[in-house]
Structure formats: C-alpha cells, structure tokens
mmCIF file of C-alpha atoms in Angstrom:
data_model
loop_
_atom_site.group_PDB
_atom_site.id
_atom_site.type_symbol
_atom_site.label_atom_id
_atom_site.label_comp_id
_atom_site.label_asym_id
_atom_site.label_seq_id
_atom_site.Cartn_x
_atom_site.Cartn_y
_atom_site.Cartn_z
ATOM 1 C CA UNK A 1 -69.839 58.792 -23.087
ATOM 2 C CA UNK A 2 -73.165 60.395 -22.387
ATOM 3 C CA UNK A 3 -73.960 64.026 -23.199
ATOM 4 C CA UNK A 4 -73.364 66.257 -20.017
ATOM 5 C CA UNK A 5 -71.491 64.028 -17.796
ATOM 6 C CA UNK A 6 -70.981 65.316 -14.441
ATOM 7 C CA UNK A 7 -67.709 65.287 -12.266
ATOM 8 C CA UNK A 8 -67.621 63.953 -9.492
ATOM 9 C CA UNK A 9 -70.073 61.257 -9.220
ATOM 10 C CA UNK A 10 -70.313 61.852 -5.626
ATOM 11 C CA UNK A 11 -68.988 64.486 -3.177
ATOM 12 C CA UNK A 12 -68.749 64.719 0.504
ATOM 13 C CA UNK A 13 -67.636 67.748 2.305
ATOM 14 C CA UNK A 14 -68.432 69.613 5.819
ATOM 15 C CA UNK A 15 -70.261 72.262 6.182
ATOM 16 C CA UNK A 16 -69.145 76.211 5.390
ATOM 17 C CA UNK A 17 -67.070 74.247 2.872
ATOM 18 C CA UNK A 18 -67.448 75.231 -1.039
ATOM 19 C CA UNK A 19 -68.624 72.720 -3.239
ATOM 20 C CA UNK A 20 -67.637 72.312 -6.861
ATOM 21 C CA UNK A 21 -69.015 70.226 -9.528
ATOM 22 C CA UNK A 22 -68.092 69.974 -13.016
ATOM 23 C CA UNK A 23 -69.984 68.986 -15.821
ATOM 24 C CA UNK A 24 -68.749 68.434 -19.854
ATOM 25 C CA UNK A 25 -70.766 67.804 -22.729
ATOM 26 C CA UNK A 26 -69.926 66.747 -26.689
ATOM 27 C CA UNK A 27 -72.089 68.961 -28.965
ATOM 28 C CA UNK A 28 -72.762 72.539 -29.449
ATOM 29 C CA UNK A 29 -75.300 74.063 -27.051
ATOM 30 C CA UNK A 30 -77.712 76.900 -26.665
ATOM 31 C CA UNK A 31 -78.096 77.091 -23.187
ATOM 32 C CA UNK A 32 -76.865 74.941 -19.927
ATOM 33 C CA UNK A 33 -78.700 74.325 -16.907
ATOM 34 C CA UNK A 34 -78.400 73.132 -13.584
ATOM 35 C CA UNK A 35 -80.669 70.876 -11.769
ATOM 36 C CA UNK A 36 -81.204 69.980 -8.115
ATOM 37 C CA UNK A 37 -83.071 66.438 -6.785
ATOM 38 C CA UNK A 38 -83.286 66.401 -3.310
ATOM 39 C CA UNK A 39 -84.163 62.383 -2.264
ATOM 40 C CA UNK A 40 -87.584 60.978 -3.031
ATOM 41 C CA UNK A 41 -88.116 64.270 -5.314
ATOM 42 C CA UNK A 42 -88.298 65.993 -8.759
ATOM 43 C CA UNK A 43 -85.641 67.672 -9.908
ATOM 44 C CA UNK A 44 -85.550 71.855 -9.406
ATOM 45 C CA UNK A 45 -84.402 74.107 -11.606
ATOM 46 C CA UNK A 46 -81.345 76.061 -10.173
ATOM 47 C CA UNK A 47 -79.540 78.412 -12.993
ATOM 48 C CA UNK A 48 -79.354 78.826 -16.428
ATOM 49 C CA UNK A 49 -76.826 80.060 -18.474
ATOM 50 C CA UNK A 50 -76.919 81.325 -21.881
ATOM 51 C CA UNK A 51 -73.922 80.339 -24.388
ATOM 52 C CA UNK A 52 -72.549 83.700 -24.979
ATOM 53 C CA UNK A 53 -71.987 83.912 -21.055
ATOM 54 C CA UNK A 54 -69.223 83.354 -19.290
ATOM 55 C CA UNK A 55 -70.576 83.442 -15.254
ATOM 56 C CA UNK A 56 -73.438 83.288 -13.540
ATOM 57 C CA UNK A 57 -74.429 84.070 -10.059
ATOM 58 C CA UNK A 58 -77.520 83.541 -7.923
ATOM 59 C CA UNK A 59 -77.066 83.695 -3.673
ATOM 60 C CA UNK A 60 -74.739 81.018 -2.973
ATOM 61 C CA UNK A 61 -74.522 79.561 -6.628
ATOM 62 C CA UNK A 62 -71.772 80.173 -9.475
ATOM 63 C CA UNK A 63 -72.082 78.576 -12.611
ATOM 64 C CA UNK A 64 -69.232 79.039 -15.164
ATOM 65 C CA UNK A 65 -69.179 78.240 -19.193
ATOM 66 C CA UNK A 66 -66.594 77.349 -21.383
ATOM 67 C CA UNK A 67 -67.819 76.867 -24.699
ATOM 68 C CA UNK A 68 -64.193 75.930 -25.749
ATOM 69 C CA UNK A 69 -63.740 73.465 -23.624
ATOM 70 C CA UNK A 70 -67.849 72.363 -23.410
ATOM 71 C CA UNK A 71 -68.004 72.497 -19.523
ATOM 72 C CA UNK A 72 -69.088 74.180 -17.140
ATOM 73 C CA UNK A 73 -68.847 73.874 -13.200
ATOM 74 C CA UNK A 74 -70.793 75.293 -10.403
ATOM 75 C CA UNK A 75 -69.780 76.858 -7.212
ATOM 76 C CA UNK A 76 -72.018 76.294 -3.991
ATOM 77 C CA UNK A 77 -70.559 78.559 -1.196
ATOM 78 C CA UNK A 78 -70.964 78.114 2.380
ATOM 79 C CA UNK A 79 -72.514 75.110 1.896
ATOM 80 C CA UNK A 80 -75.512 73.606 4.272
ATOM 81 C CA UNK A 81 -76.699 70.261 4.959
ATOM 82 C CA UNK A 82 -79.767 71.149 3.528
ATOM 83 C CA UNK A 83 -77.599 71.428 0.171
ATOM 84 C CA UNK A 84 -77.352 67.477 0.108
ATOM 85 C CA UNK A 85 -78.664 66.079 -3.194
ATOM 86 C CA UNK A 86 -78.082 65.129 -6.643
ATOM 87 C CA UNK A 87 -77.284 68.070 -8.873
ATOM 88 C CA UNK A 88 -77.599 67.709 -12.668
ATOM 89 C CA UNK A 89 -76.085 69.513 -15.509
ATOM 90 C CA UNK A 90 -78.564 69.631 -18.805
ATOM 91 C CA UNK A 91 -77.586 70.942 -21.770
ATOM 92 C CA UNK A 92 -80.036 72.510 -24.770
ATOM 93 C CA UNK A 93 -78.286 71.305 -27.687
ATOM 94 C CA UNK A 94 -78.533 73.577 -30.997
ATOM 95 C CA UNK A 95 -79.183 70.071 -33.225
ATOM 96 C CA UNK A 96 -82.556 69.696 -31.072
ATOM 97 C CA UNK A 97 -85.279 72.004 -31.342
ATOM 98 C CA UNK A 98 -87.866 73.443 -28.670
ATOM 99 C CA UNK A 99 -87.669 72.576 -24.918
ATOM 100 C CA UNK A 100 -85.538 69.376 -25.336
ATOM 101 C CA UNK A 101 -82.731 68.907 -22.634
ATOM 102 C CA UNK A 102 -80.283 66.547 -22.482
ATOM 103 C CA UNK A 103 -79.190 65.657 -18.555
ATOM 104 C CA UNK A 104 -76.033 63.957 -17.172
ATOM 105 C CA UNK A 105 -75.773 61.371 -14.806
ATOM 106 C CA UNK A 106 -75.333 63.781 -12.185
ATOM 107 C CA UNK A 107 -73.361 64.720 -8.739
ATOM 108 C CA UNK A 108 -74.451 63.437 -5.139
ATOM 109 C CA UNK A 109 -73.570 66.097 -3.147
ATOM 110 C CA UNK A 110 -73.301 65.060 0.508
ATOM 111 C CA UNK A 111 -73.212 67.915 3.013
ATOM 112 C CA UNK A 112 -72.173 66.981 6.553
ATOM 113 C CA UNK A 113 -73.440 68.890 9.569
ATOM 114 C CA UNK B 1 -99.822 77.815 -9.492
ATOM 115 C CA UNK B 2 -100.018 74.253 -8.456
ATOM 116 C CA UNK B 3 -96.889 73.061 -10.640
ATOM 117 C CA UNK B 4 -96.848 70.390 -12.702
ATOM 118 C CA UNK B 5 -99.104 67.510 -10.855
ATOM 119 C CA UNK B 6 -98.410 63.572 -10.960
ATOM 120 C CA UNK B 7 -100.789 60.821 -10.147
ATOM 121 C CA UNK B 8 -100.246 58.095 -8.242
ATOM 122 C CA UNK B 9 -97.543 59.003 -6.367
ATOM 123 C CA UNK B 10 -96.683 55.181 -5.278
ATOM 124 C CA UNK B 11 -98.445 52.304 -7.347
ATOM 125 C CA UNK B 12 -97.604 48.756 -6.750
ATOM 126 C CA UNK B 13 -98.747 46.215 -9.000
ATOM 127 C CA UNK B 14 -98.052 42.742 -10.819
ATOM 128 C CA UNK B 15 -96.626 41.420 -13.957
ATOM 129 C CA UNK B 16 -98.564 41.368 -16.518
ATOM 130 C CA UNK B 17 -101.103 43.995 -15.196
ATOM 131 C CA UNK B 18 -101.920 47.246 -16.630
ATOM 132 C CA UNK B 19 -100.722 50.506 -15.453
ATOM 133 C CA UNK B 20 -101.238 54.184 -16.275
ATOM 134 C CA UNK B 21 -99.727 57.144 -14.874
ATOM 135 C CA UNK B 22 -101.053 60.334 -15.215
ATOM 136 C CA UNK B 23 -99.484 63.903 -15.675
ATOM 137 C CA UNK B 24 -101.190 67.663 -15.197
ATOM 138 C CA UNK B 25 -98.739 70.485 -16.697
ATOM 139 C CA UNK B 26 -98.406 73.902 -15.552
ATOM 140 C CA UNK B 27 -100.903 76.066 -16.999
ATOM 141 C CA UNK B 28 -99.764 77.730 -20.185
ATOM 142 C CA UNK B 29 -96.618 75.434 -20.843
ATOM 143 C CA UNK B 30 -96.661 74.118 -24.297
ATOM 144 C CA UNK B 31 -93.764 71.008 -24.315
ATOM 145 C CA UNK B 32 -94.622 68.403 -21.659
ATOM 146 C CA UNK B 33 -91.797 65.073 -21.506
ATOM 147 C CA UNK B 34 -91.894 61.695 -19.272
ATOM 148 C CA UNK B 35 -88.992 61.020 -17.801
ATOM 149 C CA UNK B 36 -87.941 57.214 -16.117
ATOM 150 C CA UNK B 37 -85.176 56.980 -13.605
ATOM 151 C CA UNK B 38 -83.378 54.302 -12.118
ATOM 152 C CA UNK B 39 -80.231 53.999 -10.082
ATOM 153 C CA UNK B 40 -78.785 51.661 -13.252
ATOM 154 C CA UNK B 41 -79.704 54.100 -16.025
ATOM 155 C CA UNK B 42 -80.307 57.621 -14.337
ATOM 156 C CA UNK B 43 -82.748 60.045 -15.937
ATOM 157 C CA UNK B 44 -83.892 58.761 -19.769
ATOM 158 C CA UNK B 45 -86.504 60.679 -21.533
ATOM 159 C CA UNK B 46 -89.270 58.754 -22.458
ATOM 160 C CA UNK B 47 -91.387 60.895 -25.058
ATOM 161 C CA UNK B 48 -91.957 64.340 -25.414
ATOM 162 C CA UNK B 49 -94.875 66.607 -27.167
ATOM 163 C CA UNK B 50 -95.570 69.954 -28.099
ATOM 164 C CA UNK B 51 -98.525 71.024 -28.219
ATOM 165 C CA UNK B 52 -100.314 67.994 -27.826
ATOM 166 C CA UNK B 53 -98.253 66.040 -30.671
ATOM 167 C CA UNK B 54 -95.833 63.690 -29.674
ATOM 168 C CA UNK B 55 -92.619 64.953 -31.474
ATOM 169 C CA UNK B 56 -90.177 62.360 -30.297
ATOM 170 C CA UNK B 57 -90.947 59.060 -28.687
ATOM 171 C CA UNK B 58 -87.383 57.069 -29.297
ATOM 172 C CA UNK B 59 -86.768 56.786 -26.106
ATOM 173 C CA UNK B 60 -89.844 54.339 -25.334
ATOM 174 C CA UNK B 61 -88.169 51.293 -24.236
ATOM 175 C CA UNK B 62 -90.724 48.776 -26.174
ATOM 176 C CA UNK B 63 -94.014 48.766 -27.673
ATOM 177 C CA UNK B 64 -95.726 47.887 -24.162
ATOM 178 C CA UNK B 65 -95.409 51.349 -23.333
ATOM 179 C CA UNK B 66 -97.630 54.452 -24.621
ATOM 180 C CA UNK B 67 -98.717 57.754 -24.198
ATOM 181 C CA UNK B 68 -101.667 60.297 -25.470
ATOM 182 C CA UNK B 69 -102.239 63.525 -24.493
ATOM 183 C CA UNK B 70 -105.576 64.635 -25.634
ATOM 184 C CA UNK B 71 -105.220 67.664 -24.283
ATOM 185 C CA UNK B 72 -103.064 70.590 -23.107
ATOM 186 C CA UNK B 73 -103.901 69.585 -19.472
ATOM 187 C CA UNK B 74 -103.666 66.305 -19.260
ATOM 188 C CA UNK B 75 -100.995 63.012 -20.540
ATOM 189 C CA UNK B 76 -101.309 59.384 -19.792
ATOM 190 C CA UNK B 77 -98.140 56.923 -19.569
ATOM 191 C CA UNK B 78 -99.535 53.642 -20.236
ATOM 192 C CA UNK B 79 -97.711 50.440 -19.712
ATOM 193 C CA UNK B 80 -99.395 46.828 -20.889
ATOM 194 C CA UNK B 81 -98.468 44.750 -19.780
ATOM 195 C CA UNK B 82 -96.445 45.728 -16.830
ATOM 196 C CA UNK B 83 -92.671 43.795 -16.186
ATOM 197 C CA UNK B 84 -90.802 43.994 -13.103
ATOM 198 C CA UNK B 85 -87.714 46.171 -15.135
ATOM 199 C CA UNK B 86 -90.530 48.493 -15.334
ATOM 200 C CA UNK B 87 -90.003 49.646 -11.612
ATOM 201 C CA UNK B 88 -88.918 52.720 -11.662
ATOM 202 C CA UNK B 89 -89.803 56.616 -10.943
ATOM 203 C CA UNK B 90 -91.451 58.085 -13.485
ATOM 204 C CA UNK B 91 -90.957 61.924 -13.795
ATOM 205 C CA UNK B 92 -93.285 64.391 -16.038
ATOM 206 C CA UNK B 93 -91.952 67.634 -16.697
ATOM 207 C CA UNK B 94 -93.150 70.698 -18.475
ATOM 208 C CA UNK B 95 -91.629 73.430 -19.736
ATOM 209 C CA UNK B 96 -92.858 76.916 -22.189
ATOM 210 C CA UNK B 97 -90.236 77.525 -24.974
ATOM 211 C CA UNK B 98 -89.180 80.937 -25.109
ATOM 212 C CA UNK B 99 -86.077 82.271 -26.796
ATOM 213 C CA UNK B 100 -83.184 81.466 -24.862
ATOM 214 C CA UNK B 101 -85.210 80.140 -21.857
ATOM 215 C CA UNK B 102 -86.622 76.282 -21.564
ATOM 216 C CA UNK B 103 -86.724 75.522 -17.624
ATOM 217 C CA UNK B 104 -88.709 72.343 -16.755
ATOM 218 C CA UNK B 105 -90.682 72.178 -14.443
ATOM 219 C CA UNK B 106 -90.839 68.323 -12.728
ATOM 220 C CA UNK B 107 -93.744 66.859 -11.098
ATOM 221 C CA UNK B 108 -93.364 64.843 -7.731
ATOM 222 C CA UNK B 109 -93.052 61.595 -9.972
ATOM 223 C CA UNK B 110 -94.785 58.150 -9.283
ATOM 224 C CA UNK B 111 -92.513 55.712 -8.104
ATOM 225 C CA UNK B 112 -93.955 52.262 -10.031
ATOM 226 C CA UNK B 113 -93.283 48.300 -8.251
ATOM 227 C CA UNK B 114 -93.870 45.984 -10.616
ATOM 228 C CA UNK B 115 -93.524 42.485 -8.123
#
C-alpha cells in the first residue's frame, strides 16, 4: 500500500456533524500535511504539523499525530456544505530531501445541507 | 500575489499531436513539481526541480513526455506525441523550502483530452 493512505475513501454526513478522517503512512516523516481539493480545483493547503507535535488546531480543524502508530486524523467541526471535497494527507518523508511530499489517495468528504 | 499560474486551463487535442502546458510559480519559491491526476491513479508526481534543475523525474510515465524550466518563472510540460491515456489534469505546484515548513502551493491545473 501507498504512502499516506487515507481512511475513509469517502464520507457522507449532515451538516453541524463532525467529520473525521484518518490517514497512515509507512516511513518516518518530518512533517504531515493536510490538503483540501474542492471539484474542478487545485488542492489548498489546510494544516501542517510538525513531528514532535502531538495536536494541531486552526478554526474548525484538528489534526492529530501519532508518530508511533504513523497516522494522523483530522477533526472538521460543525461541518458546512461548503466543506464538501477531497481532503488529502501528505507526508514529508525524512529519506527525501527539500519540498518533496508524498500524498494519499485521499477522503471525499460529502457534506449534506 | 497571483499564486502559482497554469496555462491552458482546458486543451483538447488529437493523438499523435503535440502538447505543452505551461506553469508560472509564485514569486520567490525555489522547488516547482507537475503533478497528473486521474480518477484511476489519483495524484502522481511527475518531475520536480529546484532551482531550475530537475532533481527527480521518475515519475515521467515514458519518454514522450518532458519538461525544461529555463527559468525561475517559467516550466513547460511537453508531451509528443500526445495518447488518449494522456487525458488527465495536470497540476503544477510550488513550494519555498524552509526548515520545518514546505506548503505547496497548486495552480488551477489544465485539464488535457487527448480524443
């Protein structure tokens, strides 16, 4: 299996629910990051966190690390329908060098109004 | 700042003809990558270069593809001749590598038909 795989492929909730998606990866990592592609678009950076942290908040976002275990999940609160889109985990692995990211398949997130 | 700036957004084209996509980083951002993605095969990296010098290009599917970037403002993705498992989006991203911080920045990508 691929390098930060994302779980689950696809997720459908209502909205004001929370949405959680996980995401694991194989190899030791400097940093992970979390991505956003709304349809037709580029992806958007959302968070980063650093692998000497454990959580990671920004508004309605959560991001956890466990080196440990290599995952990581993030929390959207209160979600909107304006939240629907793919969300992708990318990891910096310490075996690459520079600005090299490795991203996972990724989680459709489905909001419903 | 503009962000990072793709061009053609749509191109539709033949087999066999010659296509080239072109990429504008962010100002100042010194790793710039080419992404493809697909619904079969999701995101693959294409190349990437620092600086100007392509550092890693294993992930060009076949020697029909190619890209240059002359110069910190500008990269080309070239593919001759064109197939119809070409059609795809094509993503450029750039990024500035600082300690502990590597964001990339996507374009608006070019989605390619190859008929």
């Amino acid at each position: 299996s691929q390098q930060g795989e994302e779980d689950p492929q696809a997720l459908s909730i209502q909205e004001g629910e929370n949405a959680t998606m996980n995401c694991s990866y194989k190899t030791s990592i400097n940093n992970l990051q979390w991505y956003r592609q709304n349809s037709g678009r580029g992806l958007v950076h959302l968070i980063l966190i650093r692998s000497n942290e454990r959580e990671k908040h920004s508004g309605r976002l959560r991001v956890t690390l466990d080196t440990s275990k290599k995952s990581s999940s993030l929390l959207i609160t209160a979600s909107r329908a304006a939240d629907t889109a793919s969300y992708f985990c990318a990891t910096d692995r310490k075996e690459t060098s520079g600005s090299r990211l490795t991203f996972g398949e990724g989680t459709q997130l489905t909001v419903n109004p | 700042d503009a962000g990072v700036i793709q061009s053609p957004r749509h191109e539709v084209t033949e087999m066999g003809q010659e296509v080239t996509l072109r990429c504008k980083p962010i100002s100042g951002h010194d790793y710039l990558f080419w992404y493809r993605q697909t619904m079969m095969r999701g995101l693959e990296l294409l190349i990437y270069f620092n600086n100007n010098v392509p550092i890693d290009d294993s992930g060009m599917p076949e020697d029909r593809f190619s890209a240059k970037m002359p110069n910190a403002s500008f990269s080309t993705l070239k593919i001759q001749p064109s197939e119809p498992r070409d059609s795809a989006v094509y993503f450029c991203a750039s990024s500035l590598w600082t300690s502990g911080y590597n964001e990339q920045f996507f374009g608006p990508g070019t989605r390619l038909t190859v008929l």
